[in-house]
Coordinates of C-alpha atoms and ligand atoms in Angstrom, one line a residue:
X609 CA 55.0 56.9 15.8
X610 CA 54.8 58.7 12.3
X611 CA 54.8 55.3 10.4
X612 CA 52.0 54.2 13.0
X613 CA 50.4 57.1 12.1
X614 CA 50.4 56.5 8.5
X615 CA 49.6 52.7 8.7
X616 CA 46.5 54.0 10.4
X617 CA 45.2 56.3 7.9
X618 CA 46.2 54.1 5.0
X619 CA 43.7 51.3 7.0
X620 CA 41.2 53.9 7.4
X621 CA 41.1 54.7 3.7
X622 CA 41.2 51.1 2.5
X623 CA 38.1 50.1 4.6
X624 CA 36.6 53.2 3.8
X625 CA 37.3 51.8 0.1
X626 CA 36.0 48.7 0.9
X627 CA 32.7 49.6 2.6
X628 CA 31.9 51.3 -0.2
X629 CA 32.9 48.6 -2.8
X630 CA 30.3 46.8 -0.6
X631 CA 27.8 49.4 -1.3
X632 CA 27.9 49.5 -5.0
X633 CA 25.4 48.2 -7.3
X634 CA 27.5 46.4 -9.4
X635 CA 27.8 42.9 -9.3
X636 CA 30.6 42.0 -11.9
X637 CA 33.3 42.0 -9.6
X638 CA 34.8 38.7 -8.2
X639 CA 38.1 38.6 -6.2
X640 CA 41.2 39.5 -7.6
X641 CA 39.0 42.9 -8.5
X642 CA 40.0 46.3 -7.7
X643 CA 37.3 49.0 -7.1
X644 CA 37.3 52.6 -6.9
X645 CA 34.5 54.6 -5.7
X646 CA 31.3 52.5 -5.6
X647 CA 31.6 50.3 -8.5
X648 CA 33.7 46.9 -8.6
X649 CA 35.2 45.6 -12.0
X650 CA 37.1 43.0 -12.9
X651 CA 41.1 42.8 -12.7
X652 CA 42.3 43.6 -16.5
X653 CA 39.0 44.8 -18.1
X654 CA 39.1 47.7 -19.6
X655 CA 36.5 48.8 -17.4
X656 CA 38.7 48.1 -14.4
X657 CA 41.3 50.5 -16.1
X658 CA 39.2 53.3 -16.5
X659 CA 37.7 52.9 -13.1
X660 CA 40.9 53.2 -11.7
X661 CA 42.3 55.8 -13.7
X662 CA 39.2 58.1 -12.9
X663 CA 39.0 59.1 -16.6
X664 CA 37.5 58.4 -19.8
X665 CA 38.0 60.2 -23.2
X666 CA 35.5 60.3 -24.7
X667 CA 35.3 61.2 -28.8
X668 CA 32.2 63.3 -30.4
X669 CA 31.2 66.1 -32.8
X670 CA 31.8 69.5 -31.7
X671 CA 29.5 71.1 -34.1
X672 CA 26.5 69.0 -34.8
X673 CA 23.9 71.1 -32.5
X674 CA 21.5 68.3 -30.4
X675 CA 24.2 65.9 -30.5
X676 CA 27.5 67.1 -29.9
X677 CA 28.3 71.0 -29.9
X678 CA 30.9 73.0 -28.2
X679 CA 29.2 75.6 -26.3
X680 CA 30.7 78.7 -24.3
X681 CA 31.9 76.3 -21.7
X682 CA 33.8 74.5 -23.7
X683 CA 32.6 71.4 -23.0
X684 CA 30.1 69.7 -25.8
X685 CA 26.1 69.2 -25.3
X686 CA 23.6 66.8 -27.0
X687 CA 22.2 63.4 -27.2
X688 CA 25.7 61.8 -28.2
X689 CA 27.2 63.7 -25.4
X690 CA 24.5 62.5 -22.9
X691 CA 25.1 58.4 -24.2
X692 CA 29.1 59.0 -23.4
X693 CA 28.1 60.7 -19.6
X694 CA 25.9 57.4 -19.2
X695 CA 28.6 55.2 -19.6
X696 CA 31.0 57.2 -18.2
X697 CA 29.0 57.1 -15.0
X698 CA 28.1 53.0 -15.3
X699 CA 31.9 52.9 -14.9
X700 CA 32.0 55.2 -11.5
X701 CA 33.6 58.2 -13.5
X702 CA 32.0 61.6 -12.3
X703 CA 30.7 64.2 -14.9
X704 CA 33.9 66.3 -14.6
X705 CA 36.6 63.4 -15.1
X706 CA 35.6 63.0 -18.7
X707 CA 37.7 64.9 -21.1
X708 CA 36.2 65.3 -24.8
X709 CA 37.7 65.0 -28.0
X710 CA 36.5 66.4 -31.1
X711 CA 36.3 63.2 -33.8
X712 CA 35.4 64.7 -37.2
X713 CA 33.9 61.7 -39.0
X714 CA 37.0 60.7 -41.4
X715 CA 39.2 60.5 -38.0
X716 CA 37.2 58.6 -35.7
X717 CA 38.5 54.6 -36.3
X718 CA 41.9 56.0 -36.6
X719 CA 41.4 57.6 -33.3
X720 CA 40.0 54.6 -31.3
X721 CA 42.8 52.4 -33.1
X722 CA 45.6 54.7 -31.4
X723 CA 43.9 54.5 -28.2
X724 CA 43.7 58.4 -28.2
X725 CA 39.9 58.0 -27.4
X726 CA 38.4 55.2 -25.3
X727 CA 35.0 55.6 -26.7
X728 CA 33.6 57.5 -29.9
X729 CA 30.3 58.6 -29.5
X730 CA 29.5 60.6 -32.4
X731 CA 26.4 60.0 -35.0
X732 CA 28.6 57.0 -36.1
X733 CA 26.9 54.7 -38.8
X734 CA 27.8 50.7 -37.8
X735 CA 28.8 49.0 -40.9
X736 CA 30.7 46.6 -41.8
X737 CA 33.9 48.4 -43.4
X738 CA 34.1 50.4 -39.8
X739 CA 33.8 47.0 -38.2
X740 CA 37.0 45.8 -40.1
X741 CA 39.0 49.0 -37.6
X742 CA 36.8 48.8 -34.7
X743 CA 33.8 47.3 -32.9
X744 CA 30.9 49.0 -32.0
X745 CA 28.3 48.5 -29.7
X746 CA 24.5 49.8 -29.7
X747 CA 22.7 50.6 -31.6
X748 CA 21.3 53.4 -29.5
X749 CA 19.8 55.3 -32.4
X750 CA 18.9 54.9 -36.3
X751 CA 19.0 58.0 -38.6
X752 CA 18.7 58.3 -42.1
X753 CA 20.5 60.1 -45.0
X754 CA 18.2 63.4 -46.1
X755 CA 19.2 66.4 -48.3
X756 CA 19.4 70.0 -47.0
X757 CA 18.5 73.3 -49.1
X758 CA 17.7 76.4 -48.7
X759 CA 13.7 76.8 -47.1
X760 CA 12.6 79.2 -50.8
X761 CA 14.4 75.9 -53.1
X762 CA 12.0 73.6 -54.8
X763 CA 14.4 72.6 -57.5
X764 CA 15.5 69.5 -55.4
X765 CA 13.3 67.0 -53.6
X766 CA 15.3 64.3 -53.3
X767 CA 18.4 62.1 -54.3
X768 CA 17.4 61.6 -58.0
X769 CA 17.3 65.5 -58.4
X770 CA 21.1 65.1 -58.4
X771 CA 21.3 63.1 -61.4
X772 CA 21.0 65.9 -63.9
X773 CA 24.2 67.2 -63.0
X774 CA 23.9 70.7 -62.5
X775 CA 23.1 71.2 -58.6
X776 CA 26.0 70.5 -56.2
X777 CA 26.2 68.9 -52.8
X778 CA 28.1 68.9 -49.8
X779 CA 29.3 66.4 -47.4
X780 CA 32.2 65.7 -45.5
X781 CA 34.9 63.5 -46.1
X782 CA 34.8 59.6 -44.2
X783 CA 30.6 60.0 -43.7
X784 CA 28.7 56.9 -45.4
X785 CA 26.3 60.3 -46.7
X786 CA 29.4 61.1 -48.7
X787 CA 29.9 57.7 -49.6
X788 CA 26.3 56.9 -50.7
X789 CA 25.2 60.0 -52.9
X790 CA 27.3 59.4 -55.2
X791 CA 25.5 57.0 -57.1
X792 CA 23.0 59.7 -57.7
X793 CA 25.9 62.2 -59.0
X794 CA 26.0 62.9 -63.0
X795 CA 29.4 64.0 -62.1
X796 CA 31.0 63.4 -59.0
X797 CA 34.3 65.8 -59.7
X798 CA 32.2 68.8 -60.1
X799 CA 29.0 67.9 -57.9
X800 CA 29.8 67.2 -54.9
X801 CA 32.2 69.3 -52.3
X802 CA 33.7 67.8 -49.3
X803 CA 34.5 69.2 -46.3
X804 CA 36.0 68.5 -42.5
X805 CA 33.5 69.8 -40.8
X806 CA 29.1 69.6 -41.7
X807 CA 29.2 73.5 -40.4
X808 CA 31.5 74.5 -43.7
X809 CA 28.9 72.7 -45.5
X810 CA 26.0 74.7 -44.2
X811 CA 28.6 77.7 -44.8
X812 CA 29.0 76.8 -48.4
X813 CA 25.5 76.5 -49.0
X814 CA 24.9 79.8 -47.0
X815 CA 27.6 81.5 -49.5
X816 CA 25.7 79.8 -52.8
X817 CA 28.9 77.6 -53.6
X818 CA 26.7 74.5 -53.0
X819 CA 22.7 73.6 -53.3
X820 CA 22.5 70.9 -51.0
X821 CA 24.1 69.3 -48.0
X822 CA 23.4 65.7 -47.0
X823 CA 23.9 64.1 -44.2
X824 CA 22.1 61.9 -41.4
X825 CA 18.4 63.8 -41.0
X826 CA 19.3 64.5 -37.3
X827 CA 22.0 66.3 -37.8
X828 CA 20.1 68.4 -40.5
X829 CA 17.2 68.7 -38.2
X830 CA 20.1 70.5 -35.6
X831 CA 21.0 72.8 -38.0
X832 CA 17.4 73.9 -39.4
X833 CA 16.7 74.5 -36.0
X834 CA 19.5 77.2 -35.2
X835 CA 18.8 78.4 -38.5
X836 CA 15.3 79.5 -38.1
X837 CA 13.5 80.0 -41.3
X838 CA 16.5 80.0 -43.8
X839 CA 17.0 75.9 -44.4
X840 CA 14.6 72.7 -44.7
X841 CA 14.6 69.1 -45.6
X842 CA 14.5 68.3 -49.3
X843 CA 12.6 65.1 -49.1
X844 CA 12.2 61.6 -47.1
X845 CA 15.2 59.7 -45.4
X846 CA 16.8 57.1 -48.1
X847 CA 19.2 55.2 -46.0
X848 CA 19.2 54.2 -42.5
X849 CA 22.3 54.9 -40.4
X850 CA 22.3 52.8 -36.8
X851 CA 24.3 54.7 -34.5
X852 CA 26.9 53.0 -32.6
X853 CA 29.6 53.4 -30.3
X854 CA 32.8 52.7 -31.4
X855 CA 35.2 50.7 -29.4
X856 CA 38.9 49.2 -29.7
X857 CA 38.4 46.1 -31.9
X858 CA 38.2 42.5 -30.3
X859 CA 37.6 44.3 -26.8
X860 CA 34.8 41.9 -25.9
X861 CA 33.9 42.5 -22.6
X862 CA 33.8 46.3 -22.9
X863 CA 31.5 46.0 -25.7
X864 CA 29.3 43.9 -23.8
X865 CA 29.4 46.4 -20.6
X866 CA 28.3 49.0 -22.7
X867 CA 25.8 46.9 -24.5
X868 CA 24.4 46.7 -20.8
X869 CA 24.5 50.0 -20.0
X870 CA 22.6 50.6 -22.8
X871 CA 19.4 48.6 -22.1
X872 CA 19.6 49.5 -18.6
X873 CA 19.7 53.5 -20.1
X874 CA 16.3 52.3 -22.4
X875 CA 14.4 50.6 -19.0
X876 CA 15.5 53.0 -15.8
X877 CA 14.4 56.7 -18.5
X878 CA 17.8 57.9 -18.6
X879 CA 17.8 57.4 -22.5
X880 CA 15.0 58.7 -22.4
X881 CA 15.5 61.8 -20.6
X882 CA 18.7 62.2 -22.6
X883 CA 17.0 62.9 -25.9
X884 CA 14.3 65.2 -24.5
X885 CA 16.9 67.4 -23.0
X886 CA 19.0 67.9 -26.5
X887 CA 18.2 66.3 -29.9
X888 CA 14.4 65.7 -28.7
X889 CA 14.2 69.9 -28.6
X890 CA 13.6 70.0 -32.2
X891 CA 12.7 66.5 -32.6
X892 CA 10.1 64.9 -30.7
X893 CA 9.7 62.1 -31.9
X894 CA 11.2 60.5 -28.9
X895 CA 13.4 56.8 -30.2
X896 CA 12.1 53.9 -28.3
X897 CA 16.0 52.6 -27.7
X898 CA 16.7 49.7 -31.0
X899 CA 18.0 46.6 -29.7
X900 CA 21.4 46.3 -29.2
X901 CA 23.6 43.7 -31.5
X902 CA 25.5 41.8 -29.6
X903 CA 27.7 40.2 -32.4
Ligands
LIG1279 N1 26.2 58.7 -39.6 C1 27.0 59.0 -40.7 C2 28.4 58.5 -40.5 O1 28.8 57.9 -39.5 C3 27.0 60.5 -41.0 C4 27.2 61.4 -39.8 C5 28.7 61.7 -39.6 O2 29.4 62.0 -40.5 O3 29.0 61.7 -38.4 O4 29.3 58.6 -41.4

């Protein structure tokens, strides 16, 4: 009677399962797929394991305001946090089944390589060094390397200002910023200060130990704007930084579902409506999503 009982409930749940496999809107399953919740993918994708696991982690910044910061919650908010809940969601994972890690720039291929995150979403330049580690997909956004000072500063307006050797400049350690301003340094060992973390650099500049901090304009633009008053842009973007998302390397498939969910984010507003409710508040120059490199 009790295993009858069982048997029963067990068939409920699986037809319950299966009506509402029937009811997804995804359309890459085939049999020999396993489904959980509404969405159907296939058996030994990535995408199948995370489905079934009902979690994702998911690395970003924690301290970059607009794209990913840690608020009182505990939980991060901003535009890179918004891309990660959109393909967290493509994959039939709910809002609170994502756990977040924070992925300070110099850790984040090391991170995806141990498996420790499944995605990085976090103002991460493509190039072809990282690309070496990991794959990316996206892009989903292109920033540029600016320069930071003080709003009353006119003694630097750009890159070249650097090359007399007296102003210093702070950036943090594994960022392609880092990487790329010093061909402008007269001296790298006494210009330029490296740090974790871009919050120590807008500490250090706060405390006069630096001039400068460069970075992507974004981020800068996220920190002028909680700063009211007190910081602004030295000059024009010199670089351009495509933001990816990085991925385990050779994982194929998954990059191309995320590709996916990408231009279906630009065409249904959801990338959209993701900007305008973080990055976009001090930016409104709302992206028109880039196209996606499907390498
Ligand atoms: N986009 C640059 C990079 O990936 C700078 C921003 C960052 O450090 O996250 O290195």
């Amino acid at each position: 009677m009790r295993i009858t009982r069982m048997t029963a409930i067990a068939a409920a749940a699986v037809l319950t399962l299966g009506v509402a496999a029937c009811g997804g809107d995804d359309d890459s399953g085939d049999a020999g797929s396993t489904d959980t919740g509404s969405k159907t993918f296939e058996a030994g994708t990535t995408m199948e394991r995370l489905n079934k696991a009902q979690k994702i982690v998911i690395g970003t910044k924690f301290d970059q305001p607009g794209f990913g910061l840690k608020g009182l919650d505990g939980k991060p908010a901003g535009f890179d946090v918004e891309i990660g809940k959109i393909v967290a969601d493509e994959l039939g994972i709910p809002e609170d089944k994502i756990e977040y890690i924070e992925t300070p720039s110099a850790v984040r291929e090391e991170k995806i390589e141990k498996g420790e995150a499944d995605i990085v979403v976090a103002t991460y330049t493509i190039n072809d060094k990282r690309k070496e580690r990991i794959d990316f997909a996206g892009p989903y956004y292109v920033a540029g390397q600016n320069i930071l000072v003080k709003a009353d500063d006119t003694s630097i307006t750009g890159p070249d200002s650097f090359k007399a050797g007296d102003k210093k400049v702070c950036s943090v350690q594994g960022s392609t910023p880092a990487a790329n301003i010093e061909q402008y340094l007269a001296n790298k060992g006494s210009q330029l200060v490296l740090f974790d973390v871009y919050t120590k650099c807008i500490d250090a500049l706060n405390s006069g130990q630096v001039n400068a901090v460069t970075t992507d304009n974004v981020i800068l633009l996220g920190f002028i704007a909680r700063n009211e008053g007190k910081f602004k842009l030295a000059g024009e973007n010199f670089t351009e930084e495509p933001y990816g998302i990085g991925l385990k390397k050779g994982d194929t498939a998954f990059r191309t579902f995320i590709n996916d969910t990408l231009e279906k984010a630009y065409s249904d507003g959801r990338y959209e409506g993701a900007w305008k409710d973080t990055a976009g508040k001090f930016d409104d120059q709302v992206p028109t999503g880039p196209a996606v490199n499907r390498y």
